[in-house]
Coordinates of C-alpha atoms in Angstrom, one line a residue:
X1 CA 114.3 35.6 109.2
X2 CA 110.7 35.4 108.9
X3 CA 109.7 38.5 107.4
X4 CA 105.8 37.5 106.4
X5 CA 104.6 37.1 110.2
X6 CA 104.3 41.2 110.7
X7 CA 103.3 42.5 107.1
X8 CA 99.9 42.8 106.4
X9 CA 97.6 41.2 103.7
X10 CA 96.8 44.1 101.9
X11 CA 100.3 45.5 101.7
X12 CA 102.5 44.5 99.2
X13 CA 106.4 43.8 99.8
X14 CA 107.7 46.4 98.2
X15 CA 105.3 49.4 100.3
X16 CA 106.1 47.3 103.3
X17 CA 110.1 47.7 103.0
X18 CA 109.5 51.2 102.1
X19 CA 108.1 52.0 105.5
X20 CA 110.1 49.8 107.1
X21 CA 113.2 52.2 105.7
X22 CA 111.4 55.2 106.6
X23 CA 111.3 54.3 110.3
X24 CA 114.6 53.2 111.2
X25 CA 116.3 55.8 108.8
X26 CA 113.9 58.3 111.4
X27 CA 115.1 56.9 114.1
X28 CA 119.0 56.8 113.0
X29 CA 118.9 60.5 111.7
X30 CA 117.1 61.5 115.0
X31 CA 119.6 59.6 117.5
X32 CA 121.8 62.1 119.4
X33 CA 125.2 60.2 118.4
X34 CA 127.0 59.7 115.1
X35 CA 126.0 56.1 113.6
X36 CA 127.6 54.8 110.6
X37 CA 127.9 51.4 108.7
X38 CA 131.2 50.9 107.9
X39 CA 132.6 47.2 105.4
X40 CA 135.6 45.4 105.8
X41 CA 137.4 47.9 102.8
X42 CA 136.6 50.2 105.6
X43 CA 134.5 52.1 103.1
X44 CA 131.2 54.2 104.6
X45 CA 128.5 52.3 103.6
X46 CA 125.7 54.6 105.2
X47 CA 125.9 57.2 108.0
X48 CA 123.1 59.3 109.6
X49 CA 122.3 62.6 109.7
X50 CA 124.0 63.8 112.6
X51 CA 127.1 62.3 110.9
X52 CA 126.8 64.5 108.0
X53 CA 126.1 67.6 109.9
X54 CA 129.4 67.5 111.8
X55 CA 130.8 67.2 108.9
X56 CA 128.9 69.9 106.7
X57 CA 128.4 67.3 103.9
X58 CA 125.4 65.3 102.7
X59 CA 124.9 61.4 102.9
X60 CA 126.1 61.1 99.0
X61 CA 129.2 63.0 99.5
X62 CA 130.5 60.7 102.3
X63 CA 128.6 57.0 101.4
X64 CA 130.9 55.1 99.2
X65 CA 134.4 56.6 101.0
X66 CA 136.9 54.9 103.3
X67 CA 137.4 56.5 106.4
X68 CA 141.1 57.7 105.2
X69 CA 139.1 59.7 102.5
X70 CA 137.2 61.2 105.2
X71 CA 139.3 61.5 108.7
X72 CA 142.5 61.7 106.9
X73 CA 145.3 59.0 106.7
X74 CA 147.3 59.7 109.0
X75 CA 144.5 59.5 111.6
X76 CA 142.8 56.8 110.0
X77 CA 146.4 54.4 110.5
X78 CA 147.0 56.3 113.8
X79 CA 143.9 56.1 116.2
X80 CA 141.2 54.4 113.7
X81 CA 142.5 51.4 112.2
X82 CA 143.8 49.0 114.9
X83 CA 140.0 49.8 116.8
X84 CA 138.5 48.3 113.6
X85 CA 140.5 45.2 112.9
X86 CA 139.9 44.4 116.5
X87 CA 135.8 44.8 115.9
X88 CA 136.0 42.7 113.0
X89 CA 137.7 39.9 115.0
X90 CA 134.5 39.9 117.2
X91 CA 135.2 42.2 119.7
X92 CA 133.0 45.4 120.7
X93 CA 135.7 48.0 120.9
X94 CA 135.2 51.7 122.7
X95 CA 137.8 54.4 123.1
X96 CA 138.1 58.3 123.2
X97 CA 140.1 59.9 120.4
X98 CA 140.6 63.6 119.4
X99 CA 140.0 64.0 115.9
X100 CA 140.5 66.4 113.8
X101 CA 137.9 67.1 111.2
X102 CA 138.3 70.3 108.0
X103 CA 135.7 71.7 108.5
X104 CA 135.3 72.0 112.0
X105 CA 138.7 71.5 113.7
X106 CA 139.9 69.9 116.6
X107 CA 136.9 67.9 118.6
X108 CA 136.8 65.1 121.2
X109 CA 134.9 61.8 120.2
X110 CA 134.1 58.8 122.7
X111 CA 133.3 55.7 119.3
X112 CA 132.0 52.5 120.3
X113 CA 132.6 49.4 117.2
X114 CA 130.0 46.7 117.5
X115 CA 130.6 44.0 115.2
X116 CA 127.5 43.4 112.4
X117 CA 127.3 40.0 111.6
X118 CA 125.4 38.3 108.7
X119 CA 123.1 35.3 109.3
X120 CA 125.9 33.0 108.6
X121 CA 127.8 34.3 111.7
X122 CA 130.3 36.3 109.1
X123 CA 131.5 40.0 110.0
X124 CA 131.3 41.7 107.0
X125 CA 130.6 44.6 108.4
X126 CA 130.4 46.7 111.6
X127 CA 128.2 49.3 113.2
X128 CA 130.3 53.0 114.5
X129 CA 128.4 55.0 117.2
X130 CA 130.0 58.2 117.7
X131 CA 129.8 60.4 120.4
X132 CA 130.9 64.3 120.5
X133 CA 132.3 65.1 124.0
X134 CA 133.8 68.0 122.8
X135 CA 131.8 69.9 125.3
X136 CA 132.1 67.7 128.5
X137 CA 136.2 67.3 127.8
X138 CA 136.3 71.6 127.4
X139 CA 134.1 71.7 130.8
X140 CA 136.4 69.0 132.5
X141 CA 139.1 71.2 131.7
X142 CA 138.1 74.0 132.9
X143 CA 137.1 72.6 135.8
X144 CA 140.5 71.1 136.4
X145 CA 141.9 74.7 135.7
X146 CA 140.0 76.1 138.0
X147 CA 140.9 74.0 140.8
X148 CA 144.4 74.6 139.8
X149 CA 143.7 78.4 140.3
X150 CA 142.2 77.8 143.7
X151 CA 145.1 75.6 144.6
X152 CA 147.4 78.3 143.4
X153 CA 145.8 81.1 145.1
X154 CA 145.0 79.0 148.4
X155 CA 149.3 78.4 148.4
X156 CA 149.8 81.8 147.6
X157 CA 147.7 83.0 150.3
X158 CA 149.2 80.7 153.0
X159 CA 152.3 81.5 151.7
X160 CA 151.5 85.2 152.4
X161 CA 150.3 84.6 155.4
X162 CA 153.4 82.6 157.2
X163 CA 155.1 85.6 155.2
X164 CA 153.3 88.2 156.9
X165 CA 154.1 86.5 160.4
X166 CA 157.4 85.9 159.8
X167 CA 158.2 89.4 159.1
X168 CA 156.1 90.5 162.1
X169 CA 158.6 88.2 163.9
X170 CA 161.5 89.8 162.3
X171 CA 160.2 93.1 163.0
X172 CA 159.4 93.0 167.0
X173 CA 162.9 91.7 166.9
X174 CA 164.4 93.9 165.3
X175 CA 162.4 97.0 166.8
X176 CA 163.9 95.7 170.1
X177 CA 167.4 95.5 168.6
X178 CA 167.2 99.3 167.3
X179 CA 166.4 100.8 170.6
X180 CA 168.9 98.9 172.8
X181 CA 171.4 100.2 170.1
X182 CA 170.0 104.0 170.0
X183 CA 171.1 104.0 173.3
X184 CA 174.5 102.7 172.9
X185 CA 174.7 105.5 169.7
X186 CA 173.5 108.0 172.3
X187 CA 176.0 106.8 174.8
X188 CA 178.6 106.9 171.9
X189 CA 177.5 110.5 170.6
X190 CA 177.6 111.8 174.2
X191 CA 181.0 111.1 175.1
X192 CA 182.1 111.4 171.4
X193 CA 180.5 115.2 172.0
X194 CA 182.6 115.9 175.6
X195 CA 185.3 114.7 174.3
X196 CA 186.0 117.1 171.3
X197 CA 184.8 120.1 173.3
X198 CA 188.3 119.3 175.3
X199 CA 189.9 118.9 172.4
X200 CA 191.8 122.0 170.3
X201 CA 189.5 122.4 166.5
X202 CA 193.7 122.0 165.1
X203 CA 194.5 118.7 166.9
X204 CA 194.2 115.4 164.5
X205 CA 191.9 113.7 167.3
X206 CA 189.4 116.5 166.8
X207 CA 188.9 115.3 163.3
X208 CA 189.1 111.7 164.0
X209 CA 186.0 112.5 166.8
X210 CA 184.4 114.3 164.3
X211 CA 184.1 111.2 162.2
X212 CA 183.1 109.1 165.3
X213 CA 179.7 111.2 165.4
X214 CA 179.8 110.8 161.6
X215 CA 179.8 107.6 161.9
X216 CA 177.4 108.0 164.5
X217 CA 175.1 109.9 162.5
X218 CA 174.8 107.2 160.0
X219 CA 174.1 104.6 162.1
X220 CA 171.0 106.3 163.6
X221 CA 170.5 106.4 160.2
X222 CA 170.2 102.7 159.7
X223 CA 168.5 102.2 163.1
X224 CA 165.4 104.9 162.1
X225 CA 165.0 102.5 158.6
X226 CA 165.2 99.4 160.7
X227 CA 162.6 101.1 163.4
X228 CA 160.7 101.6 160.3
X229 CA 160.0 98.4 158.9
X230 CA 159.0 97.4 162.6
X231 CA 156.3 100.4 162.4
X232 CA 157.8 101.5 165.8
X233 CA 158.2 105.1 164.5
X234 CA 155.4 107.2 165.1
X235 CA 154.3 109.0 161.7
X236 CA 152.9 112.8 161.4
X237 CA 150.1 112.3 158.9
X238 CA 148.7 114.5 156.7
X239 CA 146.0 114.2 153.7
X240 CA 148.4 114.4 150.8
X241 CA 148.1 114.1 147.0
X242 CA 149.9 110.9 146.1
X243 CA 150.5 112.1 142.4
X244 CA 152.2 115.2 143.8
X245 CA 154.6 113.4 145.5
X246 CA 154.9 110.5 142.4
X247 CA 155.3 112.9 140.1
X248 CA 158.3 114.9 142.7
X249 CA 159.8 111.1 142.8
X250 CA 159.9 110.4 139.4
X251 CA 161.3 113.7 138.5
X252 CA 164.4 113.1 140.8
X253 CA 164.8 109.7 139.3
X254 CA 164.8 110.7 135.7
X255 CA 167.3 113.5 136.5
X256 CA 169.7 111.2 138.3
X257 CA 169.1 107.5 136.4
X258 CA 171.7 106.6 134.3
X259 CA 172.0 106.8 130.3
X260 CA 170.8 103.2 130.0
X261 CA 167.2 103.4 132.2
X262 CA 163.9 105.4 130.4
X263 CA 162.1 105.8 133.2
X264 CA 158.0 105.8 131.8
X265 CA 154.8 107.0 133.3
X266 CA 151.3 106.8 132.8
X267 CA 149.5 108.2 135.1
X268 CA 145.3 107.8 134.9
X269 CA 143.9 109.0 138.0
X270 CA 145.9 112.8 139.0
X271 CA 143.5 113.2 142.2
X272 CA 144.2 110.5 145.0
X273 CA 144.5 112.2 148.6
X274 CA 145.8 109.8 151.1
X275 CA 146.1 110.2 155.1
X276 CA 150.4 109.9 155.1
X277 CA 153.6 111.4 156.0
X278 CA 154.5 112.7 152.6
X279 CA 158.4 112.3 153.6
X280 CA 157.7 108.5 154.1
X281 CA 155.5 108.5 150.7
X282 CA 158.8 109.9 148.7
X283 CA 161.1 106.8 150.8
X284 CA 158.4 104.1 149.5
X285 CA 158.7 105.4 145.8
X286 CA 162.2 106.5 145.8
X287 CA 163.4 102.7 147.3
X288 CA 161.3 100.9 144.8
X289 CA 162.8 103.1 141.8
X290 CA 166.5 103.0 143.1
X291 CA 165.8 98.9 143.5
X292 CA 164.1 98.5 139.5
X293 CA 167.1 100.9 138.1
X294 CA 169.8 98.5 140.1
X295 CA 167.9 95.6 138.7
X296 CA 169.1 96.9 135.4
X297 CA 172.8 96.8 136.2
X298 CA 174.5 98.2 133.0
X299 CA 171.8 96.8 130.6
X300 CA 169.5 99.2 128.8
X301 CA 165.9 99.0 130.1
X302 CA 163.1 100.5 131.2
X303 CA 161.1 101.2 134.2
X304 CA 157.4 102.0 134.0
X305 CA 155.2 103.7 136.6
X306 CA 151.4 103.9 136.4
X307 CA 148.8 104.6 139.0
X308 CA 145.0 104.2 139.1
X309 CA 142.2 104.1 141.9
X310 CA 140.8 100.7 142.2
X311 CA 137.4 99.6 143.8
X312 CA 138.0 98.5 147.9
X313 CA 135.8 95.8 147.0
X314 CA 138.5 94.6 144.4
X315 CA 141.2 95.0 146.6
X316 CA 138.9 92.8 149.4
X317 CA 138.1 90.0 146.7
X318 CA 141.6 89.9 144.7
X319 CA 144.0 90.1 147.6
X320 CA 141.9 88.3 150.5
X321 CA 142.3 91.7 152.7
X322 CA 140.3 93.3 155.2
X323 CA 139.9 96.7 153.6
X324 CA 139.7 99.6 155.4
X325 CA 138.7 102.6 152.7
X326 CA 136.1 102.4 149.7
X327 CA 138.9 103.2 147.4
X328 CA 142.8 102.3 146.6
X329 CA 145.7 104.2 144.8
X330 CA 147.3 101.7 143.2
X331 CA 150.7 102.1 142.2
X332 CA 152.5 100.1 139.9
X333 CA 156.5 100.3 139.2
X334 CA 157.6 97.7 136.4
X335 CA 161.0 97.1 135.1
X336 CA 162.7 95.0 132.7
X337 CA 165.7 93.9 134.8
X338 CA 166.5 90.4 135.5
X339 CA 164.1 89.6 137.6
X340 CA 164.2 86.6 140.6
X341 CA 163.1 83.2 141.0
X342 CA 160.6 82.3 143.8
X343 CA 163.1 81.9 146.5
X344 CA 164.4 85.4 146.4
X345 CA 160.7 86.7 146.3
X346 CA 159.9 84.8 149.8
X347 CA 163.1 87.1 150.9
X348 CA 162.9 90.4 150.0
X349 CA 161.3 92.6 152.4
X350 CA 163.4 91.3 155.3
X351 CA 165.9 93.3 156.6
X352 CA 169.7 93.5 156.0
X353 CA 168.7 90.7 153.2
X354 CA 170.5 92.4 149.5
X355 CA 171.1 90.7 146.8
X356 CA 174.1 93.0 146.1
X357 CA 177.7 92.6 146.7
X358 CA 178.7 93.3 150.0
X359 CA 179.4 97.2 150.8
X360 CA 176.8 98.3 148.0
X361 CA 173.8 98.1 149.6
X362 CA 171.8 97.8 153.6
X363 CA 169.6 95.3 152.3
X364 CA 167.0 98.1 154.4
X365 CA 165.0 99.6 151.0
X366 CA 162.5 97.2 150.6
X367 CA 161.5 96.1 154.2
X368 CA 161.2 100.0 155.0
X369 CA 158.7 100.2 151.8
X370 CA 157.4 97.4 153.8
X371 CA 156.8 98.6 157.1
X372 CA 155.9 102.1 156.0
X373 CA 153.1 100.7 153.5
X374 CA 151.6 97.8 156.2
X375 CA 151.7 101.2 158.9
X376 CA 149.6 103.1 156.4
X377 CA 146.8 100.2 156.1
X378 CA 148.0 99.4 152.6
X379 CA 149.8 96.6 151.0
X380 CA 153.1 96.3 148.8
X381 CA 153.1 92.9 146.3
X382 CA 155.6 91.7 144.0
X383 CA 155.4 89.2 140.8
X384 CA 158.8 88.5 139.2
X385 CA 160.4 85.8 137.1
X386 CA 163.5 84.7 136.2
X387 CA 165.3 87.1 133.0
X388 CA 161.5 88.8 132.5
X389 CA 161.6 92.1 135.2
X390 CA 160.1 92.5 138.4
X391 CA 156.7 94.4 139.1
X392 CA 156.0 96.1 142.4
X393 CA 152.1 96.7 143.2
X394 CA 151.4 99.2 145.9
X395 CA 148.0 99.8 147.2
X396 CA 147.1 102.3 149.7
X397 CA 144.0 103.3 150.9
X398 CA 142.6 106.4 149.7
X399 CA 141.4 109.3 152.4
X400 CA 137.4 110.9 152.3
X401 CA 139.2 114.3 153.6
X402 CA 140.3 116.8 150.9
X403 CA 144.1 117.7 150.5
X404 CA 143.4 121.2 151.7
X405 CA 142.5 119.8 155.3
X406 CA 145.7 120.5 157.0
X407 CA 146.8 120.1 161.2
X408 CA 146.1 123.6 162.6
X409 CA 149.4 123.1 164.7
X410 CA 151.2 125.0 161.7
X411 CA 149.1 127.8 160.9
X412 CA 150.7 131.4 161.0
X413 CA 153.9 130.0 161.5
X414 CA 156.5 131.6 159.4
X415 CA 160.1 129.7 158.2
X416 CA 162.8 130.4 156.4
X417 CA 162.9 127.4 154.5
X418 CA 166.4 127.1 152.6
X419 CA 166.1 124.2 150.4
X420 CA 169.2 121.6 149.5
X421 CA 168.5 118.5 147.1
X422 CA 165.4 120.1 144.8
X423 CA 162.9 116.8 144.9
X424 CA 164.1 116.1 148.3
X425 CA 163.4 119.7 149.9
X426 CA 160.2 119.8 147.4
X427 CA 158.3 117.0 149.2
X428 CA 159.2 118.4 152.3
X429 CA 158.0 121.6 151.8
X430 CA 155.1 119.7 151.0
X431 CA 154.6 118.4 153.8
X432 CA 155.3 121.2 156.0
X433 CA 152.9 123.7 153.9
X434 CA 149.8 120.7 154.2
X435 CA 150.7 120.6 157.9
X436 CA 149.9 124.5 157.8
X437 CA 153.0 126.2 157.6
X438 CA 154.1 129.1 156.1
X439 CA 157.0 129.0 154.1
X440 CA 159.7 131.5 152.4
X441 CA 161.7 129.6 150.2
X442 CA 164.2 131.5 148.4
X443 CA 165.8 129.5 145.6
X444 CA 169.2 131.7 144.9
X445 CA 171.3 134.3 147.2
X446 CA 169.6 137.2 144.9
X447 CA 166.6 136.0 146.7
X448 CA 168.0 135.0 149.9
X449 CA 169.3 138.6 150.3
X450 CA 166.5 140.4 149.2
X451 CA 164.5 138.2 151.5
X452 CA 166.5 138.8 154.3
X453 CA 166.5 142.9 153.8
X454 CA 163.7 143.1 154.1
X455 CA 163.3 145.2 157.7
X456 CA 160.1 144.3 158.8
X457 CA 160.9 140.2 157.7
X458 CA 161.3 138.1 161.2
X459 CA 160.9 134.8 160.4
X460 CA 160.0 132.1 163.3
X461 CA 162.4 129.6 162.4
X462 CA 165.0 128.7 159.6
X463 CA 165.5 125.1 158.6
X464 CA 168.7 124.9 156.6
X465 CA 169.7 122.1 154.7
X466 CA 173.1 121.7 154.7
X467 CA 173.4 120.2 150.9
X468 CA 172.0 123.3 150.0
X469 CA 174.2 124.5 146.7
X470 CA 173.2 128.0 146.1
X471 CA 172.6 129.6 149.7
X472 CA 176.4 128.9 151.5
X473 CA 175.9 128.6 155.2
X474 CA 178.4 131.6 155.1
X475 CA 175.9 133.3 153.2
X476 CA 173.3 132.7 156.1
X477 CA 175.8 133.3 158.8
X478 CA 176.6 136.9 157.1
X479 CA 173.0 137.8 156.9
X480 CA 172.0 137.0 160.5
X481 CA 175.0 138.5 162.1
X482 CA 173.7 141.9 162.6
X483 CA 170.4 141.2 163.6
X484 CA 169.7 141.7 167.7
X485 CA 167.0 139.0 168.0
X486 CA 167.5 135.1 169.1
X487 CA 166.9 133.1 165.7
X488 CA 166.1 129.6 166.3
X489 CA 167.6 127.0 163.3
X490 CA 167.1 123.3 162.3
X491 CA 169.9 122.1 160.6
X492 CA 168.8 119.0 157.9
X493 CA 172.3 117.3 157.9
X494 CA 173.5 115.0 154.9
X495 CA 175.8 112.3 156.4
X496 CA 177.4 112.1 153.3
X497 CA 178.7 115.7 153.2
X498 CA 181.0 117.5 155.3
X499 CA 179.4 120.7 156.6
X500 CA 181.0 123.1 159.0
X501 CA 179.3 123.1 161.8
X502 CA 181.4 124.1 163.8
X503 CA 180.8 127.7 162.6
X504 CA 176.8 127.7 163.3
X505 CA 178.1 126.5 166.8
X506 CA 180.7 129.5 167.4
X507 CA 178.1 132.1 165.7
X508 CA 175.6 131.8 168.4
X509 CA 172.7 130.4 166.4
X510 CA 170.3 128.0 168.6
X511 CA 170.4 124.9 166.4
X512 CA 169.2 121.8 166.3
X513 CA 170.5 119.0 164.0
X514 CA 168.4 116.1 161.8
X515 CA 170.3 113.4 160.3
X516 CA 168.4 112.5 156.9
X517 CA 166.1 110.6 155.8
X518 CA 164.0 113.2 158.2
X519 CA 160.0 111.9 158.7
X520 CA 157.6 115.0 159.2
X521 CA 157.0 113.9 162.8
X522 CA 160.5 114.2 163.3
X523 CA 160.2 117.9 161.5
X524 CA 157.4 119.0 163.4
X525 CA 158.6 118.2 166.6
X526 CA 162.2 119.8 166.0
X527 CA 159.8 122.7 165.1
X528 CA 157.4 122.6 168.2
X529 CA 160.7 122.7 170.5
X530 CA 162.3 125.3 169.1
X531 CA 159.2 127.5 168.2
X532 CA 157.7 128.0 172.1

């Protein structure tokens, strides 16, 4: 090494060495990258300044330690160790290696070894290049998360898609199925109807007809859910408040659920008008409460319902949808039941499909949410898993009208309204009084009487349901009997109670009869034909 050729005569050796340790100490503490000299004790023999920043100590405090002292042993003899022994052998050696250091904690390194011979060819010692990556390993990951996420939500999406059509498929078929089988139930109920009026009221086939158009009655039942989910049944709209008719649902719920369901609510937004029947509205949120509290089975639990109003927008962006209001009402309904695995999440909102024991269930709840939710421009979603619950998110699009827009069809039109199951009759009086109807609705027979003593009181029409517990149909029979006008009736039958109706038949009363679940369409069109 010829040291002489570059000094110059008037500089001595020493001021000469001096500079020459000032520049390349510059230039170390300057480099980007961790450098360190490092001897065959593996003992830190110098490092530069970058060194000693990521590790919040000065040159002094880490010069004269082995690399155990400083990385810790276990990954000095796990990931450091074997890299160096190979260097000192001759060979240049680069890995990547997550270390963890105190006082910083967990980073990513990529360290190159280069060995540092003497002049007599001897390694003796070796030069460490470090490089943090911490940054570029967090942003790969992320960006590997992120395609994840897109993968996930393009699968999801597709999946929702050959969903959607498969469900149309289902539905056009079975739209087509329910109306070929109306009219065999008409053909049925017809006969069934001749029939018994040949037949003496005392006779044991009487009765056994009578069940026939039972039976009858509860199949048309089934067809109007499965005419439902096919959005074949035309809907009579009104601008309703959907916390009215939450907050009607929820009350039935809590009064009926069993000892071992708390049924929760949090409700943020109290003003959401939507263009609906309010009838169907009560069958979405009764179906998805009815499904979270069986989801319990005997198990304590709890079933939470919130709603808020979420941006359009959102609903565009988060659920790939074409939207067709500013604003959403989003309902949620969470429970803590058991939950289902992807396979029975692919299934649920297609018809007859139950995950109950045969006999305890249509499999119909959740593909009439379905139907009536897609009819309304919204959209029902479900995330479950395994042992964890179940949540249900509805979204439906939120009207510009006001709820005190109502059809002028109903104004000035006076009925008699007695009411049977309280939530039941209370959403549709609901929907009745929006669609501009005047109602009397007397809750007891003190009020029923004085209602009806009233001389001057001649109402248009009486809708009478026949689960009604405090107003007997004898009690409405007796007060009609002496009056000399035509009174026009709708009978609101339960299928699951026997009514006599053979008694409104004999008195002479102009009845018509609905089988519920009754839709206001179905309501207001008993009403029109009887109201002329």
């Amino acid at each position: 090494m010829n040291l002489g050729k570059n000094i110059p005569e008037n500089d001595d050796f020493t001021s000469f060495l001096s500079r020459e340790k000032y520049f390349s100490d510059h230039i170390l503490d300057n480099c980007r990258s961790m450098i360190s000299i490092i001897n065959r004790d593996y003992v830190y023999e110098k490092v530069n300044a970058p060194f000693c920043n990521a590790h919040k100590e000065v040159a002094d405090a880490i010069v004269g330690k082995t690399l155990a002292d400083v990385w810790g042993q276990e990954t000095f003899s796990k990931n450091i160790k074997q890299n160096i022994d190979r260097c000192f052998s001759g060979a240049t050696v680069k890995y990547e290696a997550s270390f963890t250091i105190p006082q910083t904690g967990q980073r990513f390194f990529e360290v190159v070894f280069r060995p540092f011979p003497v002049e007599s060819g001897e390694i003796t010692h070796l030069l460490a290049e470090t490089f943090d990556i911490t940054d570029l390993k967090l942003s790969e990951k992320i960006a590997v998360e992120k395609e994840e996420e897109f993968k996930r939500i393009e699968q999801m999406l597709e999946d929702r898609l050959l969903q959607a059509q498969k469900l149309e498929t289902i539905g056009a078929l079975a739209g087509g199925i329910a109306h070929d089988f109306n009219n065999i139930l008409a053909t049925i109920s017809g006969y069934s109807e001749l029939l018994q009026e040949d037949l003496p009221q005392a006779s044991p086939s009487y009765q056994n007809v009578a069940k026939i158009q039972m039976a009858v009655s509860k199949a048309r039942s089934l067809i109007n859910q499965m005419l439902a989910f096919s959005r074949q049944v035309e809907q009579e709209k009104v601008i309703v408040n959907v916390y009215d008719v939450l907050k009607e649902t929820i009350g039935f719920i809590k009064s009926a659920a069993p000892e071992n369901v708390t049924v929760k609510s949090n409700i943020r937004k109290k003003n959401a008008p939507v263009f609906a029947d309010p009838t169907q509205l009560f069958r979405i949120f009764l179906n998805l409460l009815t499904n979270a509290i069986e989801s319990l089975e005997e198990r304590k639990g709890i079933i939470s319902v919130s709603m808020e109003l979420v941006s359009g927008k959102k609903v565009r962006d988060e659920l790939n949808k074409k939207i067709v209001a500013d604003d959403y009402v989003l309902i949620t309904f969470r429970d803590t039941g058991k939950g289902m695995d992807p396979s029975l999440i692919r299934r649920i909102f297609e018809p007859f499909f139950t995950t109950r024991e045969v006999g305890k269930g249509s499999g119909m709840g959740l593909s009439v949410v379905h139907g009536i939710v897609t009819e309304m421009g919204g959209e029902v979603l479900v995330s479950s898993e395994k042992g964890k619950g179940s949540v249900f998110y509805v979204y439906l699009p939120v009207s510009a009208g006001s709820t005190n827009n109502f059809l002028v069809s109903g104004i000035r039109k006076r009925i008699l309204f007695i009411m049977g199951n309280r939530h039941e009759s209370n959403i549709l009086s609901l929907a009745l009084e929006s669609a501009g109807y005047d109602l009397i609705k007397p809750s007891n027979k003190k009020d029923f009487v004085a209602v009806m003593s009233e001389k001057k009181f001649e109402p248009d029409l009486i809708i009478y349901m026949t689960d009604a517990e405090n107003i007997r149909c004898e009690d409405l029979l007796g007060a009609l009997h002496n009056r000399t006008s035509e009174t026009q009736c709708i009978l609101i039958e339960d299928p699951d109670i026997e009514f006599p109706e053979e008694k409104f038949v004999n008195s002479g009363l102009v009845c018509q009869h609905l089988i519920k679940p009754v839709s206001l369409k179905e309501i207001k069109n008993a009403i029109q034909l009887s109201i002329k």
